[in-house]
CSV table of C-alpha atoms and ligand atoms in Angstrom, one decimal:
chain,number,residue,atom,x,y,z
A,24,MET,CA,46.6,24.0,-5.8
A,25,PRO,CA,45.5,25.9,-3.0
A,26,GLN,CA,45.2,24.4,0.3
A,27,HIS,CA,41.2,24.8,0.7
A,28,ILE,CA,40.3,23.3,-3.0
A,29,LYS,CA,42.2,20.3,-1.8
A,30,ARG,CA,40.6,19.8,1.7
A,31,LEU,CA,37.4,19.9,-1.0
A,32,ILE,CA,38.8,17.0,-2.8
A,33,GLY,CA,39.7,15.3,-0.3
A,34,ALA,CA,36.1,15.8,1.1
A,35,PHE,CA,34.0,14.8,-1.9
A,36,ALA,CA,36.4,11.4,-2.2
A,37,ALA,CA,35.4,10.5,1.2
A,38,VAL,CA,31.8,10.6,0.7
A,39,LEU,CA,32.1,8.9,-2.7
A,40,ILE,CA,33.7,6.0,-1.1
A,41,LEU,CA,31.2,6.1,1.8
A,42,PHE,CA,28.4,5.9,-0.6
A,43,LEU,CA,29.7,3.0,-2.8
A,44,ILE,CA,30.7,0.7,0.9
A,45,MET,CA,26.7,1.6,1.9
A,46,GLN,CA,25.6,0.7,-1.8
A,47,LEU,CA,27.6,-2.4,-1.7
A,48,VAL,CA,26.5,-3.3,1.9
A,49,LEU,CA,22.8,-2.4,1.8
A,50,ARG,CA,21.5,-3.2,-1.6
A,51,PRO,CA,19.4,-6.2,-1.8
A,52,SER,CA,20.7,-9.2,-3.3
A,53,SER,CA,18.2,-9.6,-6.1
A,54,PHE,CA,18.5,-5.8,-7.2
A,55,GLY,CA,19.4,-5.1,-11.0
A,56,LYS,CA,19.2,-8.4,-12.0
A,57,ILE,CA,16.4,-7.9,-14.8
A,58,GLY,CA,15.7,-4.1,-14.6
A,59,HIS,CA,16.4,-1.7,-12.2
A,60,PHE,CA,14.4,-2.9,-9.4
A,61,ARG,CA,14.5,-5.8,-6.8
A,62,ALA,CA,14.1,-8.9,-8.6
A,63,ASP,CA,12.7,-10.6,-5.5
A,64,ALA,CA,9.6,-8.2,-5.1
A,65,ILE,CA,7.9,-10.0,-7.9
A,66,PRO,CA,7.5,-13.3,-6.2
A,67,GLU,CA,7.2,-12.2,-2.9
A,68,ASN,CA,4.0,-9.9,-4.4
A,69,LYS,CA,2.6,-13.2,-6.1
A,70,MET,CA,2.7,-14.9,-2.7
A,71,LYS,CA,-0.1,-12.6,-1.5
A,72,PRO,CA,-3.2,-13.7,-0.5
A,73,ILE,CA,-6.2,-12.8,-3.5
A,74,ARG,CA,-8.9,-11.0,-1.9
A,75,TYR,CA,-10.6,-9.4,-4.7
A,76,ALA,CA,-13.1,-11.3,-6.7
A,77,GLY,CA,-14.4,-8.7,-9.5
A,78,SER,CA,-17.4,-7.4,-10.7
A,79,ASP,CA,-18.4,-10.3,-13.2
A,80,LYS,CA,-18.0,-12.9,-9.9
A,81,CYS,CA,-20.4,-10.5,-8.0
A,82,THR,CA,-23.1,-10.4,-10.5
A,83,GLU,CA,-23.3,-14.6,-10.5
A,84,CYS,CA,-25.6,-14.4,-7.5
A,85,HIS,CA,-26.3,-10.0,-7.5
A,86,GLU,CA,-27.6,-10.1,-10.9
A,87,ASP,CA,-30.4,-7.3,-9.6
A,88,MET,CA,-27.7,-4.8,-8.3
A,89,ALA,CA,-25.9,-5.7,-11.2
A,90,THR,CA,-28.7,-4.5,-13.8
A,91,ASP,CA,-28.9,-1.3,-12.0
A,92,LYS,CA,-25.8,-0.1,-11.7
A,93,ALA,CA,-25.0,-1.2,-15.4
A,94,VAL,CA,-27.3,1.5,-16.6
A,95,GLY,CA,-26.8,4.0,-14.1
A,96,PHE,CA,-24.1,6.8,-13.6
A,97,HIS,CA,-22.1,4.5,-11.1
A,98,SER,CA,-21.6,1.7,-14.1
A,99,VAL,CA,-17.7,2.7,-14.3
A,100,LEU,CA,-17.1,1.9,-10.4
A,101,GLN,CA,-16.2,-1.6,-9.7
A,102,CYS,CA,-18.6,-3.3,-6.7
A,103,GLU,CA,-15.4,-4.0,-4.9
A,104,VAL,CA,-14.3,-0.1,-4.4
A,105,CYS,CA,-17.5,0.3,-3.0
A,106,HIS,CA,-17.8,-3.1,-0.5
A,107,GLY,CA,-13.9,-3.9,-0.4
A,108,PRO,CA,-12.7,-6.9,-0.9
A,109,GLY,CA,-15.4,-9.7,-1.5
A,110,LEU,CA,-13.7,-13.0,-2.7
A,111,LYS,CA,-13.9,-14.7,0.7
A,112,HIS,CA,-17.7,-13.7,0.5
A,113,ALA,CA,-18.0,-14.8,-3.4
A,114,LYS,CA,-16.5,-18.1,-2.2
A,115,TYR,CA,-18.7,-19.0,0.8
A,116,ALA,CA,-22.1,-16.7,0.9
A,117,ASN,CA,-24.1,-19.1,-0.7
A,118,LYS,CA,-24.0,-21.8,1.8
A,119,PHE,CA,-25.8,-18.9,4.3
A,120,LYS,CA,-28.2,-18.1,1.4
A,121,ASP,CA,-31.8,-18.6,3.2
A,122,GLY,CA,-30.2,-17.3,6.7
A,123,GLU,CA,-27.9,-14.4,7.8
A,124,LEU,CA,-24.5,-14.6,6.8
A,125,PRO,CA,-21.6,-15.2,9.4
A,126,ASP,CA,-19.7,-11.5,10.2
A,127,SER,CA,-16.5,-12.8,8.4
A,128,LEU,CA,-18.3,-13.3,5.3
A,129,LYS,CA,-20.4,-9.8,5.8
A,130,LEU,CA,-19.3,-7.2,3.4
A,131,HIS,CA,-19.9,-3.2,4.5
A,132,LYS,CA,-21.9,-1.0,3.0
A,133,PRO,CA,-21.1,2.6,2.2
A,134,ASP,CA,-24.1,4.0,3.5
A,135,GLU,CA,-22.3,7.4,5.5
A,136,ARG,CA,-22.3,10.3,4.2
A,137,ARG,CA,-18.2,10.9,4.4
A,138,GLU,CA,-17.8,7.6,2.0
A,139,CYS,CA,-19.8,8.9,-0.7
A,140,ALA,CA,-18.1,12.5,0.0
A,141,ILE,CA,-14.8,10.3,-0.6
A,142,CYS,CA,-14.9,10.8,-4.6
A,143,HIS,CA,-18.1,13.6,-4.6
A,144,GLN,CA,-17.2,16.3,-2.3
A,145,LEU,CA,-16.3,19.5,-3.5
A,146,ASN,CA,-12.4,20.1,-3.4
A,147,ALA,CA,-10.8,23.2,-4.7
A,148,ALA,CA,-7.6,21.9,-5.1
A,149,ARG,CA,-9.5,20.0,-7.9
A,150,ILE,CA,-11.6,21.5,-11.0
A,151,LYS,CA,-15.1,21.3,-10.3
A,152,ILE,CA,-16.1,18.7,-13.0
A,153,VAL,CA,-13.0,15.8,-12.9
A,154,PHE,CA,-13.2,14.3,-16.6
A,155,ASP,CA,-11.9,10.9,-16.8
A,156,THR,CA,-10.4,9.6,-19.9
A,157,ILE,CA,-9.9,6.4,-18.9
A,158,ASN,CA,-13.5,5.7,-18.3
A,159,ASN,CA,-14.8,8.3,-20.3
A,160,SER,CA,-16.6,9.8,-17.1
A,161,MET,CA,-17.8,13.1,-15.6
A,162,LEU,CA,-17.3,12.8,-12.1
A,163,LYS,CA,-19.7,15.5,-10.4
A,164,GLN,CA,-18.8,16.9,-6.7
A,165,ILE,CA,-20.8,18.4,-4.5
A,166,ASP,CA,-19.9,20.5,-1.3
A,167,ALA,CA,-21.4,18.4,1.1
A,168,LEU,CA,-21.8,20.9,3.4
A,169,LYS,CA,-24.3,23.0,1.2
A,170,HIS,CA,-26.1,20.1,-0.6
A,171,ASN,CA,-27.0,19.1,3.0
A,172,PRO,CA,-30.6,18.1,3.2
A,173,VAL,CA,-31.9,17.9,6.9
A,174,ASP,CA,-34.8,15.7,7.6
A,175,LYS,CA,-37.3,18.0,9.1
A,176,ARG,CA,-38.5,15.5,11.6
A,177,THR,CA,-35.6,14.8,13.6
A,178,ASN,CA,-33.7,17.6,12.5
A,179,GLU,CA,-30.4,14.8,11.1
A,180,LYS,CA,-28.7,15.4,8.2
A,181,LEU,CA,-30.2,12.6,5.9
A,182,LYS,CA,-27.8,10.2,4.5
A,183,CYS,CA,-26.9,10.5,0.6
A,184,ILE,CA,-28.4,6.7,0.3
A,185,ASP,CA,-32.0,8.3,1.5
A,186,CYS,CA,-32.5,9.9,-2.0
A,187,HIS,CA,-29.9,8.4,-4.2
A,188,ASN,CA,-29.7,4.5,-5.3
A,189,PRO,CA,-25.9,4.0,-4.9
A,190,HIS,CA,-26.3,1.4,-7.5
A,191,GLN,CA,-28.2,4.0,-9.8
A,192,PRO,CA,-27.4,7.3,-8.1
B,218,HEC,C1,-22.0,-17.1,-4.6
B,218,HEC,C2,-23.2,-16.3,-4.4
B,218,HEC,C3,-22.6,-14.5,-4.4
B,218,HEC,C4,-21.6,-14.2,-4.8
B,218,HEC,C5,-20.6,-14.6,-5.9
B,218,HEC,C6,-21.7,-12.7,-4.3
B,218,HEC,N1,-22.6,-12.5,-3.4
B,218,HEC,FE1,-23.0,-11.6,-2.3
B,218,HEC,N2,-24.5,-12.0,-1.1
B,218,HEC,C7,-24.2,-13.6,-1.5
B,218,HEC,C8,-25.8,-13.9,-0.4
B,218,HEC,C9,-26.0,-15.6,-0.2
B,218,HEC,C10,-26.2,-12.7,0.7
B,218,HEC,C11,-26.6,-13.1,1.9
B,218,HEC,C12,-28.4,-13.0,1.4
B,218,HEC,C13,-28.6,-11.8,0.6
B,218,HEC,O1,-28.7,-10.1,1.4
B,218,HEC,O2,-29.2,-11.9,-0.8
B,218,HEC,C14,-24.9,-11.8,-0.1
B,218,HEC,C15,-24.9,-10.0,0.8
B,218,HEC,C16,-24.5,-9.7,0.2
B,218,HEC,C17,-24.3,-8.1,0.6
B,218,HEC,C18,-25.4,-8.0,2.0
B,218,HEC,C19,-24.4,-8.1,3.3
B,218,HEC,C20,-25.0,-7.5,4.4
B,218,HEC,O3,-24.7,-7.5,5.2
B,218,HEC,O4,-26.0,-7.4,4.6
B,218,HEC,C21,-23.6,-7.5,-0.2
B,218,HEC,C22,-23.0,-6.1,-0.2
B,218,HEC,C23,-23.1,-8.5,-1.6
B,218,HEC,N3,-23.5,-9.2,-1.0
B,218,HEC,C24,-22.0,-8.2,-2.2
B,218,HEC,C25,-21.3,-8.5,-3.0
B,218,HEC,C26,-20.5,-8.0,-4.1
B,218,HEC,C27,-19.9,-7.1,-3.6
B,218,HEC,C28,-19.8,-9.5,-4.3
B,218,HEC,C29,-18.4,-9.8,-4.9
B,218,HEC,C30,-16.8,-9.3,-5.0
B,218,HEC,C31,-20.9,-10.6,-4.1
B,218,HEC,N4,-21.9,-10.3,-3.2
B,218,HEC,C32,-20.9,-12.1,-4.8
B,218,HEC,C33,-24.4,-14.4,-2.3
B,218,HEC,C34,-23.3,-14.1,-3.0
B,219,HEC,C1,-20.9,3.6,-5.2
B,219,HEC,C2,-20.9,2.7,-4.2
B,219,HEC,C3,-21.4,1.4,-4.2
B,219,HEC,C4,-20.9,0.6,-5.4
B,219,HEC,C5,-20.4,0.9,-6.4
B,219,HEC,C6,-21.8,-0.7,-5.4
B,219,HEC,N1,-22.7,-0.8,-4.2
B,219,HEC,FE1,-24.2,-2.3,-3.5
B,219,HEC,N2,-24.6,-1.0,-1.7
B,219,HEC,C7,-24.0,0.4,-1.7
B,219,HEC,C8,-24.6,0.6,-0.7
B,219,HEC,C9,-24.5,2.3,0.2
B,219,HEC,C10,-25.4,0.2,-0.5
B,219,HEC,C11,-26.1,-0.1,1.0
B,219,HEC,C12,-27.7,0.5,0.4
B,219,HEC,C13,-28.9,0.3,1.6
B,219,HEC,O1,-28.3,0.3,2.5
B,219,HEC,O2,-30.0,0.9,0.9
B,219,HEC,C14,-25.5,-1.1,-0.8
B,219,HEC,C15,-25.8,-2.4,-1.0
B,219,HEC,C16,-25.6,-3.3,-1.6
B,219,HEC,C17,-26.2,-5.0,-1.5
B,219,HEC,C18,-27.1,-4.9,-0.3
B,219,HEC,C19,-28.5,-4.7,-0.7
B,219,HEC,C20,-29.4,-4.9,0.4
B,219,HEC,O3,-30.9,-4.8,0.3
B,219,HEC,O4,-29.0,-5.6,2.0
B,219,HEC,C21,-26.2,-5.9,-2.3
B,219,HEC,C22,-26.1,-7.3,-2.3
B,219,HEC,C23,-24.6,-5.0,-2.7
B,219,HEC,N3,-25.2,-3.8,-2.7
B,219,HEC,C24,-24.3,-5.7,-4.0
B,219,HEC,C25,-23.7,-4.9,-5.0
B,219,HEC,C26,-22.8,-5.2,-6.2
B,219,HEC,C27,-23.4,-6.7,-6.8
B,219,HEC,C28,-22.7,-4.2,-7.1
B,219,HEC,C29,-21.7,-4.3,-8.7
B,219,HEC,C30,-22.7,-5.0,-9.4
B,219,HEC,C31,-22.7,-3.2,-6.1
B,219,HEC,N4,-22.9,-3.6,-4.8
B,219,HEC,C32,-22.0,-1.9,-6.0
B,219,HEC,C33,-23.0,1.3,-2.7
B,219,HEC,C34,-22.3,0.4,-4.0
B,220,HEC,C1,-15.3,5.6,-6.3
B,220,HEC,C2,-15.6,6.8,-6.4
B,220,HEC,C3,-17.5,7.2,-6.2
B,220,HEC,C4,-18.2,6.7,-5.2
B,220,HEC,C5,-17.0,6.3,-3.9
B,220,HEC,C6,-19.4,7.5,-5.5
B,220,HEC,N1,-19.7,7.7,-6.3
B,220,HEC,FE1,-21.1,8.7,-7.0
B,220,HEC,N2,-20.0,8.6,-9.2
B,220,HEC,C7,-18.7,8.5,-8.9
B,220,HEC,C8,-18.0,8.4,-10.6
B,220,HEC,C9,-17.1,8.6,-11.8
B,220,HEC,C10,-19.4,8.9,-11.3
B,220,HEC,C11,-20.0,9.5,-12.8
B,220,HEC,C12,-20.1,8.3,-13.9
B,220,HEC,C13,-20.3,9.0,-15.0
B,220,HEC,O1,-20.9,9.8,-15.5
B,220,HEC,O2,-19.8,8.5,-16.3
B,220,HEC,C14,-21.0,8.8,-10.2
B,220,HEC,C15,-22.0,10.1,-10.2
B,220,HEC,C16,-22.6,9.8,-9.5
B,220,HEC,C17,-23.8,10.9,-9.6
B,220,HEC,C18,-24.6,11.2,-10.7
B,220,HEC,C19,-23.5,12.6,-11.0
B,220,HEC,C20,-24.5,13.4,-12.2
B,220,HEC,O3,-24.1,13.5,-13.0
B,220,HEC,O4,-25.6,14.0,-12.3
B,220,HEC,C21,-24.5,10.6,-8.7
B,220,HEC,C22,-26.1,11.5,-7.8
B,220,HEC,C23,-23.5,9.9,-7.2
B,220,HEC,N3,-22.4,9.6,-7.8
B,220,HEC,C24,-24.4,10.0,-6.1
B,220,HEC,C25,-23.0,8.8,-4.9
B,220,HEC,C26,-23.3,8.7,-4.0
B,220,HEC,C27,-25.0,8.7,-3.3
B,220,HEC,C28,-22.5,7.6,-3.7
B,220,HEC,C29,-22.3,7.3,-2.0
B,220,HEC,C30,-23.6,6.1,-1.8
B,220,HEC,C31,-21.3,8.0,-4.2
B,220,HEC,N4,-22.0,8.4,-5.2
B,220,HEC,C32,-20.4,7.3,-4.1
B,220,HEC,C33,-17.7,7.9,-8.4
B,220,HEC,C34,-18.1,7.3,-7.0
B,221,HEC,C1,-32.9,15.5,0.2
B,221,HEC,C2,-32.2,14.5,-0.8
B,221,HEC,C3,-30.8,14.4,-1.1
B,221,HEC,C4,-29.7,14.2,-0.3
B,221,HEC,C5,-29.5,13.5,1.3
B,221,HEC,C6,-28.3,13.8,-1.3
B,221,HEC,N1,-29.0,14.2,-2.1
B,221,HEC,FE1,-27.2,14.7,-4.1
B,221,HEC,N2,-29.2,15.6,-5.2
B,221,HEC,C7,-30.3,15.6,-4.9
B,221,HEC,C8,-31.3,15.7,-6.0
B,221,HEC,C9,-32.8,15.9,-6.2
B,221,HEC,C10,-30.2,16.0,-6.8
B,221,HEC,C11,-30.5,16.5,-9.0
B,221,HEC,C12,-30.7,18.3,-8.6
B,221,HEC,C13,-29.6,19.0,-8.5
B,221,HEC,O1,-28.7,19.0,-9.5
B,221,HEC,O2,-29.5,19.9,-7.4
B,221,HEC,C14,-29.1,15.9,-6.4
B,221,HEC,C15,-27.6,15.7,-7.1
B,221,HEC,C16,-26.5,15.1,-6.8
B,221,HEC,C17,-25.4,15.0,-7.6
B,221,HEC,C18,-24.5,15.9,-9.1
B,221,HEC,C19,-24.8,17.3,-8.8
B,221,HEC,C20,-24.1,17.9,-10.1
B,221,HEC,O3,-23.8,19.1,-10.6
B,221,HEC,O4,-25.1,17.4,-11.0
B,221,HEC,C21,-24.2,14.4,-7.2
B,221,HEC,C22,-23.3,14.1,-7.4
B,221,HEC,C23,-25.0,14.5,-6.0
B,221,HEC,N3,-26.0,14.7,-5.7
B,221,HEC,C24,-24.2,13.4,-4.7
B,221,HEC,C25,-24.7,13.9,-3.3
B,221,HEC,C26,-24.2,13.0,-2.2
B,221,HEC,C27,-22.6,12.3,-2.1
B,221,HEC,C28,-24.9,13.0,-1.1
B,221,HEC,C29,-24.7,12.7,0.7
B,221,HEC,C30,-23.6,13.9,0.8
B,221,HEC,C31,-25.8,13.7,-1.6
B,221,HEC,N4,-25.8,14.0,-2.8
B,221,HEC,C32,-27.3,13.5,-0.5
B,221,HEC,C33,-30.9,14.9,-3.8
B,221,HEC,C34,-29.8,14.5,-2.4
């Protein structure tokens, strides 16, 4: 066998041995117990605090918004997609029913143009109308620069929600 082939086999063998040693040292102990993944990932994820309440929970106190949304184009969206995780809010908001919510219980209201554009901005990398077969919906995209009405009095860009009701766009 020529010398250079012998060296090559030697080099491959060295890399293979190094790989096996590293695998022994670095592989997490629970890997492969129940599948090709780290079994500890399951209890670790279970220990994470729950943060979302689910839209049904929101409906219990905000029936008007839920009724609006149910018949509009946004019926496919969950409340918390826009408002963020709301479990704490759903648990404790009623204590402040007749007053102002403390900041820690307030939910985000996505009223800025860029926040609607996260889903609706026309993107050359996407087809113009994305058909979502899971939700059976058409996500229409606009060019937020052209779809760009200006308030004539102040010359400022209008917010999307000046014209569109976010719950029933
Ligand atoms: C137990 C009743 C209750 C539940 C459940 C509940 N809310 Fe509320 N929510 C309130 C009260 C009370 C207020 C404050 C008064 C108001 O604006 O009606 C409020 C206010 C809000 C506001 C306005 C906050 C602000 O800063 O002005 C938003 C947005 C909101 N809720 C969204 C949600 C969403 C999304 C859910 C589901 C995750 C939800 N709520 C579940 C009672 C509830
Ligand atoms: C597309 C995003 C979107 C979704 C989905 C959505 N909201 Fe909203 N919501 C908004 C925006 C934007 C505002 C602020 C409206 C404004 O300031 O006029 C708002 C305001 C609110 C408010 C406060 C109203 C007020 O008068 O201050 C409540 C309560 C609320 N939403 C509840 C809900 C509930 C309950 C759901 C689910 C049934 C839901 N929202 C789904 C975007 C959304
Ligand atoms: C999480 C993604 C998401 C966000 C954020 C979102 N939308 Fe939508 N929107 C959708 C989807 C999905 C549909 C289409 C549902 C269908 O046709 O079944 C839709 C439909 C619409 C339509 C109807 C278009 C038509 O078919 O004529 C308008 C208008 C609209 N949204 C405006 C807004 C505005 C204004 C905001 C910001 C307050 C917003 N959207 C935020 C996902 C989103
Ligand atoms: C001055 C009022 C006004 C403002 C501000 C406005 N829109 Fe519209 N929008 C309309 C009207 C009217 C239509 C329906 C006519 C049309 O299809 O052009 C529409 C249509 C749409 C559609 C459906 C487009 C389609 O192909 O059928 C989407 C999605 C939409 N708007 C999202 C938005 C978003 C996101 C913003 C903020 C970046 C926004 N709009 C700001 C008035 C407005």
